[in-house]
PDB file of C-alpha atoms in Angstrom:
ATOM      1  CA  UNK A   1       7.418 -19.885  20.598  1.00  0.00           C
ATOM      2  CA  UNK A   2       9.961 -18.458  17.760  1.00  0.00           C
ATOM      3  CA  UNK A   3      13.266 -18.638  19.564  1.00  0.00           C
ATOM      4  CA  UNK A   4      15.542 -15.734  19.807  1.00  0.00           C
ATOM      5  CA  UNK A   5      19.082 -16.645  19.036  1.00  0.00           C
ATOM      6  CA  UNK A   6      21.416 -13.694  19.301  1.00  0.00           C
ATOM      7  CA  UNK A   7      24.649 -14.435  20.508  1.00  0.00           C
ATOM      8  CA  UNK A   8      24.691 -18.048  19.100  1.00  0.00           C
ATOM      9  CA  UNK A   9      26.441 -18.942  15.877  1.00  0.00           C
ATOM     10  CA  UNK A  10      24.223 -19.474  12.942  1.00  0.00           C
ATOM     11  CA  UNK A  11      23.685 -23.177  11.781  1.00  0.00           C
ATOM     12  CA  UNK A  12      26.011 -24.825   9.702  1.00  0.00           C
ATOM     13  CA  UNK A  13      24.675 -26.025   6.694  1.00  0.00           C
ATOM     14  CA  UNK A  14      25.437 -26.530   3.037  1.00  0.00           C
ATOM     15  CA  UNK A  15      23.266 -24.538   0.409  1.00  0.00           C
ATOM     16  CA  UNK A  16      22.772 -26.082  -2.682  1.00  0.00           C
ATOM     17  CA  UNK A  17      22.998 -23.207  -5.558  1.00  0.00           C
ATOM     18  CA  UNK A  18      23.063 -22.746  -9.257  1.00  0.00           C
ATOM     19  CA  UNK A  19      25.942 -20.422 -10.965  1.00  0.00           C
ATOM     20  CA  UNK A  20      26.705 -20.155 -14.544  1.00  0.00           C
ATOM     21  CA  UNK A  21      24.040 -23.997 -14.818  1.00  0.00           C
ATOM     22  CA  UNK A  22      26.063 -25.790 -12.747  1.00  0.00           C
ATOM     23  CA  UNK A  23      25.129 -26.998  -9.007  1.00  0.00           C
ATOM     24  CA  UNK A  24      27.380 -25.325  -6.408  1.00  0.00           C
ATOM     25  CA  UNK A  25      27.982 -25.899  -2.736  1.00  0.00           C
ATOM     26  CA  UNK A  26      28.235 -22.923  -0.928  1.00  0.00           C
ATOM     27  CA  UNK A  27      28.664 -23.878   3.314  1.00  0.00           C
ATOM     28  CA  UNK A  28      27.530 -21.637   5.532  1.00  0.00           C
ATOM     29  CA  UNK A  29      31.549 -20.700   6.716  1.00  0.00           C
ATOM     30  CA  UNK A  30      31.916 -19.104   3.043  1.00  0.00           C
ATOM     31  CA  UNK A  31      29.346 -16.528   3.347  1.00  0.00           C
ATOM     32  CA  UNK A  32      29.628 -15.591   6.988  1.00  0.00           C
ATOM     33  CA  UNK A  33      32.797 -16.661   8.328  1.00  0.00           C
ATOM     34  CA  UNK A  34      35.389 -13.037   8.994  1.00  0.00           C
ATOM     35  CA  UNK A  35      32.403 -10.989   7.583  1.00  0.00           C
ATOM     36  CA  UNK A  36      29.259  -8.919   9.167  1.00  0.00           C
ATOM     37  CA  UNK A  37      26.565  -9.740   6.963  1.00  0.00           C
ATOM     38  CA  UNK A  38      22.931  -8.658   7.246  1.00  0.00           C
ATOM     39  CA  UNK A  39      20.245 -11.753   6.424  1.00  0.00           C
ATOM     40  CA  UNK A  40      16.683 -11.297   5.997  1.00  0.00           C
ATOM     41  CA  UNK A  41      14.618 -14.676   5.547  1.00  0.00           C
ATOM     42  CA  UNK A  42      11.127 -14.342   4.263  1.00  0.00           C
ATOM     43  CA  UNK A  43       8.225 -17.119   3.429  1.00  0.00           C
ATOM     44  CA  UNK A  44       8.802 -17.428  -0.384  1.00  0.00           C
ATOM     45  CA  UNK A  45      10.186 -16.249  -3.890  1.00  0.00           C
ATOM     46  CA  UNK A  46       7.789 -14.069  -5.937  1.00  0.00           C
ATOM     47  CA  UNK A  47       5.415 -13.693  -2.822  1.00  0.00           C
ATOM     48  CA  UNK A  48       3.969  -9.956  -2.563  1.00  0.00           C
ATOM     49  CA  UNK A  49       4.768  -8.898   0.335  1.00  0.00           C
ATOM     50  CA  UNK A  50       8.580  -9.960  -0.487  1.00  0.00           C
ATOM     51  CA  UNK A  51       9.260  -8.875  -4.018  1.00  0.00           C
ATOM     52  CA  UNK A  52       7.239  -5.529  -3.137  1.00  0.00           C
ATOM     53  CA  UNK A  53       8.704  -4.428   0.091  1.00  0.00           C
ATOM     54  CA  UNK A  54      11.198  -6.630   1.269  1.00  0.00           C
ATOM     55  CA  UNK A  55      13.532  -7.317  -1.247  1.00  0.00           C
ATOM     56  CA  UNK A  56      13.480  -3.560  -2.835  1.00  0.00           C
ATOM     57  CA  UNK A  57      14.208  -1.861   0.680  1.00  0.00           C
ATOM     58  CA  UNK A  58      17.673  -3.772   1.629  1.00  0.00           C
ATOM     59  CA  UNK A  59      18.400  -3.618  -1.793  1.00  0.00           C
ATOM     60  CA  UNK A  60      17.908   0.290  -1.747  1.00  0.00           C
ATOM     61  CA  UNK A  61      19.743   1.084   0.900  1.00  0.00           C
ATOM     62  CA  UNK A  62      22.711  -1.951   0.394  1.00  0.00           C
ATOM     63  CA  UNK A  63      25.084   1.428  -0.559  1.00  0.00           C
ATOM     64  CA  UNK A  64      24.038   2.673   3.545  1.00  0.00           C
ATOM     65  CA  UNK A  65      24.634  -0.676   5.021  1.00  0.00           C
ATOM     66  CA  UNK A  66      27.993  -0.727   3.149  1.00  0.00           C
ATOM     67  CA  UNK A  67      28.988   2.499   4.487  1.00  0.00           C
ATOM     68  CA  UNK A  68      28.207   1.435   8.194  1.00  0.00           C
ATOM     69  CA  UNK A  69      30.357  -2.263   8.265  1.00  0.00           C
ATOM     70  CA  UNK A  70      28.225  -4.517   6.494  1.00  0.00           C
ATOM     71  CA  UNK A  71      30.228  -6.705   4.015  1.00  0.00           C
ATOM     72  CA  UNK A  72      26.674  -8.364   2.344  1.00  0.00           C
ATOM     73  CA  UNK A  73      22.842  -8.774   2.101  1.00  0.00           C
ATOM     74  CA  UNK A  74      21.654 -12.049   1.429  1.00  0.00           C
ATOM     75  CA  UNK A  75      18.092 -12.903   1.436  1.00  0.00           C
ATOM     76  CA  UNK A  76      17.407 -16.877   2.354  1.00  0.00           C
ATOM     77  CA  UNK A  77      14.064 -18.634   1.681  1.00  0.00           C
ATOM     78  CA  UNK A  78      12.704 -22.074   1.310  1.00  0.00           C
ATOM     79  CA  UNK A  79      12.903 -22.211  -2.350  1.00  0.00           C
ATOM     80  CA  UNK A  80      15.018 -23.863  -5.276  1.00  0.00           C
ATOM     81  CA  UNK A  81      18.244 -22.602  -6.416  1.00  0.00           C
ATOM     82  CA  UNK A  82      16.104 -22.248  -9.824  1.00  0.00           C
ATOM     83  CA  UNK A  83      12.902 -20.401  -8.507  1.00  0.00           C
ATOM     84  CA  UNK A  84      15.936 -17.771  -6.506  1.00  0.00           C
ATOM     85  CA  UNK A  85      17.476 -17.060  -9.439  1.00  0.00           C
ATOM     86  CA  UNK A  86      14.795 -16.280 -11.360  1.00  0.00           C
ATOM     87  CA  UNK A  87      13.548 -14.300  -8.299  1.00  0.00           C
ATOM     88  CA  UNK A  88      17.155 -11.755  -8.031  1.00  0.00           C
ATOM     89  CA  UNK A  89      16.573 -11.754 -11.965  1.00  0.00           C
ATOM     90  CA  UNK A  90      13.366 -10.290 -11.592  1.00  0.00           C
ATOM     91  CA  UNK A  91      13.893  -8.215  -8.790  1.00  0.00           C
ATOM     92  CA  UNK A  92      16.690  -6.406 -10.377  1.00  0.00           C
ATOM     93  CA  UNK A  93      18.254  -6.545  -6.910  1.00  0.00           C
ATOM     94  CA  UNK A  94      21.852  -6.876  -7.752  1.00  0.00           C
ATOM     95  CA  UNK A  95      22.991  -6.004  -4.639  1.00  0.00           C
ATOM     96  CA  UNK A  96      21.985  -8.627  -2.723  1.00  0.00           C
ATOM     97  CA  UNK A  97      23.116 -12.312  -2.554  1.00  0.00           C
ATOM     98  CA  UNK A  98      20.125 -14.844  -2.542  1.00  0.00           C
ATOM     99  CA  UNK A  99      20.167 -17.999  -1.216  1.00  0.00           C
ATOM    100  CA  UNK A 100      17.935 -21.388  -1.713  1.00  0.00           C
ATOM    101  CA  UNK A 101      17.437 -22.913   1.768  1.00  0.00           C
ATOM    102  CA  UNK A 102      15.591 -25.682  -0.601  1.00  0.00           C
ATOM    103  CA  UNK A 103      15.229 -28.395   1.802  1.00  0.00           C
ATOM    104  CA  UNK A 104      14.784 -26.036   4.798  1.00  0.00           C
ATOM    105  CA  UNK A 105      17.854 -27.086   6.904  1.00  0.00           C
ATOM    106  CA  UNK A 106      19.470 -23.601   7.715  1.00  0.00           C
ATOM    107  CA  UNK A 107      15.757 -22.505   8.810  1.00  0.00           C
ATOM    108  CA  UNK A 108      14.935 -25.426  10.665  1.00  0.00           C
ATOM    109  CA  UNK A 109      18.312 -24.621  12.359  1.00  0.00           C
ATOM    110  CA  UNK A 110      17.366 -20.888  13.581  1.00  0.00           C
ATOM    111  CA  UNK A 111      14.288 -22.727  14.959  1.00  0.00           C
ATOM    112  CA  UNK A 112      12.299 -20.538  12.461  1.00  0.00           C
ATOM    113  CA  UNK A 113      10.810 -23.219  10.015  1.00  0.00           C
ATOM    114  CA  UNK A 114       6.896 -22.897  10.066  1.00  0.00           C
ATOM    115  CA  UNK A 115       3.716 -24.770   9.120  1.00  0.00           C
ATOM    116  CA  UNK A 116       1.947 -22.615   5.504  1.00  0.00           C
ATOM    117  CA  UNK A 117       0.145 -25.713   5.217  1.00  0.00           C
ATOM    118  CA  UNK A 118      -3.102 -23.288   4.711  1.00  0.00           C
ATOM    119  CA  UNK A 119      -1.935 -21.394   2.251  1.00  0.00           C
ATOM    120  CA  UNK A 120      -0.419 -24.880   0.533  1.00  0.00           C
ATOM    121  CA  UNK A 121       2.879 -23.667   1.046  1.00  0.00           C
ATOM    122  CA  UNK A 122       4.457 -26.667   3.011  1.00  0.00           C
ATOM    123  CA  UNK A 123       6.883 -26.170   5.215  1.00  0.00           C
ATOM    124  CA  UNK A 124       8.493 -22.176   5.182  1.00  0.00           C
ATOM    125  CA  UNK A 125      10.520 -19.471   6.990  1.00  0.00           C
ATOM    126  CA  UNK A 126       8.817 -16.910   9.533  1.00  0.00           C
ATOM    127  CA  UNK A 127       9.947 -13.700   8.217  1.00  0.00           C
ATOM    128  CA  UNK A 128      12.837 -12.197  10.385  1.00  0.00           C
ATOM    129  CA  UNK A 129      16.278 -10.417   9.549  1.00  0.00           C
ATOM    130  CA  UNK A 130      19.401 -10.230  11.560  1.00  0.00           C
ATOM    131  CA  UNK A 131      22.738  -9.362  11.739  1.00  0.00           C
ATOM    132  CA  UNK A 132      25.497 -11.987  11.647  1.00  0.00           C
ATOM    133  CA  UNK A 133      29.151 -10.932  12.330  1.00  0.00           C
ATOM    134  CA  UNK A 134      31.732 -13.591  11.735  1.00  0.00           C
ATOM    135  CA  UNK A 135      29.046 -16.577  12.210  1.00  0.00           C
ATOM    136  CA  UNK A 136      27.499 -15.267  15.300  1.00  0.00           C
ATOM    137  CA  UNK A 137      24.122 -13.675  15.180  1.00  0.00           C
ATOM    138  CA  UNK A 138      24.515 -10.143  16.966  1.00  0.00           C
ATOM    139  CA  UNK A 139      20.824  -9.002  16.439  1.00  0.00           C
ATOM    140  CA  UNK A 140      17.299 -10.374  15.443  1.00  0.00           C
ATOM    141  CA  UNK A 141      14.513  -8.847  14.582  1.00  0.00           C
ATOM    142  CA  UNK A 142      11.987 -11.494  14.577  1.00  0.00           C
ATOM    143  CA  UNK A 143       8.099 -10.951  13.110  1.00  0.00           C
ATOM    144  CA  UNK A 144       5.336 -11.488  15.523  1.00  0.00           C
ATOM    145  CA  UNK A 145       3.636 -14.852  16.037  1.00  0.00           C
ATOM    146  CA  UNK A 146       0.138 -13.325  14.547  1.00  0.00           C
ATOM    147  CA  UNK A 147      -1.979 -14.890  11.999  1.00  0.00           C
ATOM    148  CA  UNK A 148      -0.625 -14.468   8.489  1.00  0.00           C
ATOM    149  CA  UNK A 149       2.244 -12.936   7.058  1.00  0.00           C
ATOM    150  CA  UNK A 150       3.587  -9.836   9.578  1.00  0.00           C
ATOM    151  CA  UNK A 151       5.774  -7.355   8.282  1.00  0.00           C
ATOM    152  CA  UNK A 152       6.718  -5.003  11.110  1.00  0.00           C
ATOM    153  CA  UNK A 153      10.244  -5.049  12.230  1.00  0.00           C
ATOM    154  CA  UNK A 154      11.995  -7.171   9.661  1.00  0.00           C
ATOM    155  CA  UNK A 155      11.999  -4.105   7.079  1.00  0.00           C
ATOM    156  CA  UNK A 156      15.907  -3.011   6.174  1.00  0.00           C
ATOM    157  CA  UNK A 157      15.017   0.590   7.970  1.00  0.00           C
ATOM    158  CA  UNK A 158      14.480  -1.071  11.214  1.00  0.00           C
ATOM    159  CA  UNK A 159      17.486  -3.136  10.903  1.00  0.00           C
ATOM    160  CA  UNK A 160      19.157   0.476   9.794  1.00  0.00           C
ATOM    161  CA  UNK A 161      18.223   2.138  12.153  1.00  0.00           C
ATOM    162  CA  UNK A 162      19.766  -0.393  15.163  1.00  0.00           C
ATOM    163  CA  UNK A 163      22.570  -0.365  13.297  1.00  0.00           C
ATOM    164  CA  UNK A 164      23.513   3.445  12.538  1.00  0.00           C
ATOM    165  CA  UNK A 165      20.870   5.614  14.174  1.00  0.00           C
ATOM    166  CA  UNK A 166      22.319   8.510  12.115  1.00  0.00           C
ATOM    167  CA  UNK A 167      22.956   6.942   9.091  1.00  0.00           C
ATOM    168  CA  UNK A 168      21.755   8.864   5.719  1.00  0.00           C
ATOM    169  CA  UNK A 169      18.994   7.236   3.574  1.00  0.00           C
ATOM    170  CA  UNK A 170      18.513   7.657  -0.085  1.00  0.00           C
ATOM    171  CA  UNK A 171      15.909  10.350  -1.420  1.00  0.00           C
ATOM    172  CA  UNK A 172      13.369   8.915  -3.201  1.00  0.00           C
ATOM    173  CA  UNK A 173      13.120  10.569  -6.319  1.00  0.00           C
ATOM    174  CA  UNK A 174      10.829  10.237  -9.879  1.00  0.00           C
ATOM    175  CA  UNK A 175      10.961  12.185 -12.895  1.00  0.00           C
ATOM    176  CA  UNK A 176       8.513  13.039 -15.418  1.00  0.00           C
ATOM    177  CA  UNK A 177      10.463  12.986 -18.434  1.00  0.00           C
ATOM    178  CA  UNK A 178      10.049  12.740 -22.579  1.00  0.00           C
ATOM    179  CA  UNK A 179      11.883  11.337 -25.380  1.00  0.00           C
ATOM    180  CA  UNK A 180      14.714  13.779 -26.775  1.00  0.00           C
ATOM    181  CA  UNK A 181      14.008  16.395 -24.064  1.00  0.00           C
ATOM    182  CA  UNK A 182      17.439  18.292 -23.881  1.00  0.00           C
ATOM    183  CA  UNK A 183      16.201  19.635 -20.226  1.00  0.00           C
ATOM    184  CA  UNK A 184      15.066  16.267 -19.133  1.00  0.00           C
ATOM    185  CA  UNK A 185      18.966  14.912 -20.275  1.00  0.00           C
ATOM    186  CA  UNK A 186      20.253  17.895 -17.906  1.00  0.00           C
ATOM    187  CA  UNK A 187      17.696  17.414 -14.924  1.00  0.00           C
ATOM    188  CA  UNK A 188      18.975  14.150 -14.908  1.00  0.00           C
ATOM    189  CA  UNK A 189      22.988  14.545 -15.344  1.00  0.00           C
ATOM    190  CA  UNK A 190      22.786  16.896 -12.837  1.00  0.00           C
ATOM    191  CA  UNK A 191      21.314  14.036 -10.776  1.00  0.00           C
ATOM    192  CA  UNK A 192      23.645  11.307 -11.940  1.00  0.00           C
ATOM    193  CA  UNK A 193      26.520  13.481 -10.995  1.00  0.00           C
ATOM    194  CA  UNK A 194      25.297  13.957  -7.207  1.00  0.00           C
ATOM    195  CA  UNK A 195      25.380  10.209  -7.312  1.00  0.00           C
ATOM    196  CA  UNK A 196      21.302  10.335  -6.447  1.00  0.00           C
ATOM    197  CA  UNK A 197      19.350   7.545  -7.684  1.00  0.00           C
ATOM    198  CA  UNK A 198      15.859   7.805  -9.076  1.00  0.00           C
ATOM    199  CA  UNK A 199      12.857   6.048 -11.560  1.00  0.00           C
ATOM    200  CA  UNK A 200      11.924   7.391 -14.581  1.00  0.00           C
ATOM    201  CA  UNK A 201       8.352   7.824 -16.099  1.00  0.00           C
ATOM    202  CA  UNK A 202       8.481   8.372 -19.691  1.00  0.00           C
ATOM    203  CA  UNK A 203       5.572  10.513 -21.530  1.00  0.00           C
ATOM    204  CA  UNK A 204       4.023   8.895 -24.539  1.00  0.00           C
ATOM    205  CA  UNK A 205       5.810   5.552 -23.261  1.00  0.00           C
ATOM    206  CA  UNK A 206       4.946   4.690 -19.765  1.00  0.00           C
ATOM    207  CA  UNK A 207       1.864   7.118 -19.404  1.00  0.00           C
ATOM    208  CA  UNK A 208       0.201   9.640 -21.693  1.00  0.00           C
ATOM    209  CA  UNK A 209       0.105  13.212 -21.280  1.00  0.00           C
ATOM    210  CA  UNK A 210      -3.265  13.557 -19.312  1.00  0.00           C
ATOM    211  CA  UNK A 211      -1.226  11.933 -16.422  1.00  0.00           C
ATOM    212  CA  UNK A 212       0.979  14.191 -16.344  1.00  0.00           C
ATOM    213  CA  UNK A 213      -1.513  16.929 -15.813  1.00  0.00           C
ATOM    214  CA  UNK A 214      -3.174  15.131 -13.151  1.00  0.00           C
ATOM    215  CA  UNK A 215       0.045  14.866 -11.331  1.00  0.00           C
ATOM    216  CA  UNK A 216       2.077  17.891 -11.368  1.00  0.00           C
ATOM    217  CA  UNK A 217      -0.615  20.084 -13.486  1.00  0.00           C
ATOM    218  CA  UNK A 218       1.657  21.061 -16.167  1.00  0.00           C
ATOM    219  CA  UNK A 219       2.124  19.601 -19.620  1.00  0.00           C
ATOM    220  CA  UNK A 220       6.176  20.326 -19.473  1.00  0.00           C
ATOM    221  CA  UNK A 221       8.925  18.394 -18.649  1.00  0.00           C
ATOM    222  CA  UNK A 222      10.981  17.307 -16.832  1.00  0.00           C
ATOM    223  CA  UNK A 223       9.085  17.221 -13.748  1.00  0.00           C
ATOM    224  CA  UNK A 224      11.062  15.931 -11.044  1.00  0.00           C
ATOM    225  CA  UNK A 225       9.616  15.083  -7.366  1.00  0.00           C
ATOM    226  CA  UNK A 226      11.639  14.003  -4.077  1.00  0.00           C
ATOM    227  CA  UNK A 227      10.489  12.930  -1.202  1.00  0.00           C
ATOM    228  CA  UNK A 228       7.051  13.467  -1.853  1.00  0.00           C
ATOM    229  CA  UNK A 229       7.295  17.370  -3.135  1.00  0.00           C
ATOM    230  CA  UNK A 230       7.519  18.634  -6.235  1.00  0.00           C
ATOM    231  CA  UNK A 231      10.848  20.163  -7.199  1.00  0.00           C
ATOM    232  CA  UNK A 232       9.716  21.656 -11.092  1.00  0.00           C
ATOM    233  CA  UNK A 233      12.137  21.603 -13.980  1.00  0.00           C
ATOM    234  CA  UNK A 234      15.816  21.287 -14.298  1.00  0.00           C
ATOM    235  CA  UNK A 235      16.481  25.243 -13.090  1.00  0.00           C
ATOM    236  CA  UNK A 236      14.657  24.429  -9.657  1.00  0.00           C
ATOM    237  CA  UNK A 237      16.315  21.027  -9.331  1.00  0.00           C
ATOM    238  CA  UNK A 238      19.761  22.390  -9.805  1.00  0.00           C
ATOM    239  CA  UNK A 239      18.889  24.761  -6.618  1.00  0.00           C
ATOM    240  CA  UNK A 240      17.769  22.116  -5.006  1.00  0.00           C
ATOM    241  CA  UNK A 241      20.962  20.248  -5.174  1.00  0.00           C
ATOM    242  CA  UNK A 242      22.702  23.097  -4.099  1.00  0.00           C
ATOM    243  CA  UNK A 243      20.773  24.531  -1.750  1.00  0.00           C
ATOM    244  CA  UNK A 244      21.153  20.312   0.183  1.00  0.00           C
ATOM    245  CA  UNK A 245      24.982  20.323  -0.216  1.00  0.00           C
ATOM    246  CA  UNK A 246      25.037  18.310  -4.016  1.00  0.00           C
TER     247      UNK A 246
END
């Protein structure tokens, strides 16, 4: 039975990490101690599940937890310091602190470390978040003891949502764009300036122009979608942003 621990203090261990090649101690007291950090632990580095979901959610919406009290994300797993860095390195997730739990101690401590003997993992973390103000563990949301690898209420939106019911998430927002294209440079200005984030596909680099058509029907760019709906060119996005308050 995975033990819930709220209102305990979190185990006090030593993490063994790499910065700039050399080994550094970090104790548990520097990264929790007068600070409300949010933690989600997950089975392993470069997993799918992780690097897919996991890690690019909190990282997403790091700029929301900020706004609502949280000091840090860090993201622990039973890994190396080397295989972590490599990990935030190729998760581009910049905004969160990662953490080797290499020989499993702090996991052990939260009662969380698990037999992945099957899937010749050794010895790992169940996959849980929670949120830790000065040491002690205020909330938990711990995955269900079912066969594999759940992912159902360790997500950052869940842990969002306990946190600030109200709270304002990021649009999710992709453009269509092409080389030199003076209204692709203003679509995405005008973007940049509301301080909204969003992915790029690039025509003739990332995808060829018969994409493009089967996506938005249309041969011209920009095209620019949020939230799932088509917004058009840069005309229609700069009513969007007006008519939403940008």
């Amino acid at each position: 039975m995975l033990e819930n621990r709220e209102g305990q203090k979190v185990p006090n261990v030593t993490f063994r990490t790499r910065q700039n090649h050399d080994w550094v101690n970090v104790t548990t007291d520097e990264i929790f101690k007068g600070k409300t950090v949010a933690v989600f632990s997950l089975p392993g580095a470069f997993t799918p599940t992780c690097s897919s979901s996991h890690v690019p959610r909190f990282n997403e919406l790091a700029p929301v937890f900020k706004k609502h009290g949280v000091d840090e994300i860090v993201c622990i797993s039973v890994n190396d310091a080397f295989v972590m860095n490599e990990w935030a390195l190729d998760q581009d997730a910049d905004r969160i602190r990662f953490i080797p739990d290499g020989n499993g101690d702090f996991t052990d401590g939260m009662g969380l470390l698990v037999d992945k003997d099957d899937l010749g993992f050794g010895k790992r973390s169940w996959r849980y978040s929670m949120l830790v103000k000065d040491g002690t563990i205020e909330k938990m949301f711990i995955e269900p003891e079912k066969p594999g690898d759940p992912y159902e209420v360790s997500d950052a939106d869940t842990m969002l949502d306990w946190l600030a019911p109200n709270a304002k998430k990021p649009h999710s927002i992709m453009l269509f764009t092409r080389k030199g294209c003076p209204f692709c440079a203003r679509a995405k200005g005008m973007l940049h300036d509301a301080e909204l984030e969003f992915d790029e596909i690039v025509v003739g680099d990332d995808v060829n122009l018969r994409a493009l058509r089967a996506v938005a029907q249309t041969e011209t760019v920009p095209q620019v979608y949020i939230d799932g709906q088509r917004i058009g060119g840069s005309e229609e996005v700069e009513t969007w942003l007006k008519q939403n308050g940008y």
